[in-house]
Short mmCIF file of C-alpha atoms in Angstrom, two decimals:
data_model
loop_
_atom_site.label_atom_id
_atom_site.label_comp_id
_atom_site.label_asym_id
_atom_site.label_seq_id
_atom_site.Cartn_x
_atom_site.Cartn_y
_atom_site.Cartn_z
CA MET A 381 -24.84 9.58 35.57
CA SER A 382 -24.32 13.05 34.19
CA GLN A 383 -27.06 15.15 32.66
CA ASN A 384 -26.93 16.81 29.26
CA ARG A 385 -28.04 20.38 28.45
CA MET A 386 -31.69 19.37 28.29
CA GLY A 387 -31.62 17.83 31.75
CA ARG A 388 -31.64 14.27 30.44
CA ARG A 389 -29.28 11.71 31.78
CA ALA A 390 -26.54 10.59 29.43
CA THR A 391 -26.77 6.89 28.80
CA PRO A 392 -23.78 4.62 29.24
CA VAL A 393 -24.24 3.46 25.64
CA LEU A 394 -23.75 6.99 24.31
CA SER A 395 -20.70 7.44 26.49
CA LEU A 396 -19.28 4.18 25.20
CA LEU A 397 -19.97 5.21 21.60
CA ALA A 398 -18.25 8.55 22.14
CA ALA A 399 -15.21 6.84 23.68
CA THR A 400 -15.05 4.35 20.81
CA ALA A 401 -15.21 7.16 18.25
CA LEU A 402 -12.35 8.99 19.98
CA LEU A 403 -10.22 5.83 20.03
CA ALA A 404 -10.88 5.21 16.33
CA LEU A 405 -9.97 8.80 15.52
CA GLY A 406 -6.73 8.44 17.45
CA ALA A 407 -5.85 5.19 15.66
CA THR A 408 -6.52 6.81 12.29
CA GLN A 409 -4.27 9.72 13.21
CA LEU A 410 -1.49 7.34 14.23
CA ARG A 411 -1.75 5.46 10.91
CA ALA A 412 -1.56 8.75 9.01
CA GLU A 413 1.50 9.81 11.03
CA ASP A 414 3.16 6.44 10.34
CA ALA A 415 2.52 6.82 6.62
CA ALA A 416 3.86 10.37 6.60
CA SER A 417 7.01 9.32 8.43
CA GLY A 418 7.68 6.43 6.06
CA SER A 419 7.86 3.77 8.75
CA SER A 420 8.53 0.25 7.52
CA ASP A 421 5.10 -0.78 8.84
CA SER A 422 3.33 1.86 6.75
CA VAL A 423 5.37 0.89 3.68
CA ALA A 424 4.39 -2.77 4.17
CA GLN A 425 0.73 -1.80 4.60
CA GLY A 426 0.96 0.39 1.49
CA LYS A 427 2.42 -2.52 -0.47
CA ALA A 428 -0.43 -4.77 0.65
CA LEU A 429 -3.04 -2.16 -0.26
CA TYR A 430 -1.41 -1.65 -3.65
CA ALA A 431 -1.27 -5.40 -4.30
CA GLU A 432 -4.94 -5.76 -3.41
CA GLY A 433 -6.26 -2.68 -5.19
CA CYS A 434 -4.00 -2.07 -8.18
CA MET A 435 -1.96 -5.08 -9.24
CA THR A 436 -4.72 -6.98 -11.02
CA GLY A 437 -6.55 -3.93 -12.28
CA CYS A 438 -5.58 -1.10 -14.53
CA HIS A 439 -1.78 -1.29 -14.29
CA ALA A 440 -1.46 -4.98 -15.08
CA ALA A 441 -3.85 -4.71 -18.02
CA ARG A 442 -1.90 -1.79 -19.51
CA PHE A 443 1.54 -3.37 -19.17
CA GLY A 444 1.17 -6.97 -20.28
CA GLY A 445 0.44 -8.37 -16.83
CA ASP A 446 3.35 -6.66 -15.02
CA ALA A 447 1.75 -3.88 -12.97
CA THR A 448 5.11 -2.55 -11.77
CA LYS A 449 6.23 -1.57 -15.27
CA ILE A 450 4.18 1.61 -14.97
CA PHE A 451 6.69 2.82 -12.39
CA THR A 452 9.89 1.81 -14.15
CA ARG A 453 9.21 3.23 -17.62
CA THR A 454 11.49 6.02 -18.79
CA ASP A 455 8.68 8.51 -19.45
CA ARG A 456 7.25 8.59 -15.93
CA LYS A 457 4.93 11.55 -15.47
CA LYS A 458 5.24 12.04 -11.70
CA ASN A 459 8.37 13.82 -10.55
CA ASP A 460 7.36 15.07 -7.11
CA ILE A 461 5.69 13.48 -4.12
CA LYS A 462 2.60 15.73 -4.20
CA ALA A 463 1.85 14.85 -7.82
CA MET A 464 2.28 11.17 -7.05
CA ALA A 465 -0.03 11.42 -4.02
CA ALA A 466 -2.64 13.13 -6.20
CA MET A 467 -2.38 10.32 -8.75
CA VAL A 468 -2.77 7.66 -6.06
CA SER A 469 -5.88 9.45 -4.84
CA PHE A 470 -7.24 9.70 -8.40
CA CYS A 471 -6.63 6.01 -9.07
CA ALA A 472 -8.15 4.96 -5.74
CA ASN A 473 -11.26 6.96 -6.62
CA GLN A 474 -11.45 5.53 -10.15
CA LEU A 475 -11.09 1.96 -8.88
CA ASN A 476 -13.47 2.60 -5.98
CA THR A 477 -11.01 1.05 -3.54
CA GLY A 478 -12.67 2.55 -0.48
CA TRP A 479 -9.29 3.70 0.81
CA PHE A 480 -9.10 6.37 3.47
CA PRO A 481 -6.62 9.25 3.07
CA GLU A 482 -4.17 7.49 5.38
CA ASP A 483 -4.39 4.37 3.16
CA GLU A 484 -3.58 6.50 0.13
CA ALA A 485 -0.65 8.00 2.05
CA MET A 486 0.70 4.52 2.80
CA VAL A 487 0.41 3.48 -0.86
CA THR A 488 2.16 6.69 -1.88
CA GLU A 489 4.92 5.99 0.64
CA TYR A 490 5.30 2.43 -0.63
CA LEU A 491 5.54 3.55 -4.26
CA ASN A 492 8.04 6.25 -3.35
CA THR A 493 10.17 3.86 -1.29
CA GLU A 494 10.08 1.08 -3.86
CA PHE A 495 10.21 2.94 -7.18
CA TYR A 496 10.41 6.72 -7.16
CA HIS A 497 12.76 7.82 -4.35
CA LEU A 498 11.43 11.39 -4.46
CA THR A 499 12.22 13.93 -1.77
CA LYS A 500 9.40 15.15 0.42
#
């Protein structure tokens, strides 16, 4: 076993925790990269997150039960990807979805792929 700066031996449990944290960080980074690249997997995950977090909430209530009408109306307010991403983040916060930034990125990618078709 190795010793830390104070001369104490590092426990295997701490080493295992550190390794687990690094693996989780790597997985999170890969999910964020998938979302940014617009992979079909990230779009599908974004669609699932949207369906779970948004479809029955605010959007459906505002548009007579059809949550997708918010994206197909003629007076859409979001005309660039950064503004749309900011709105997704705002909505996720308001609805207390518990989404991580990479989840928000996947929802943004789904909405862009399905409805907006904005350039990045």
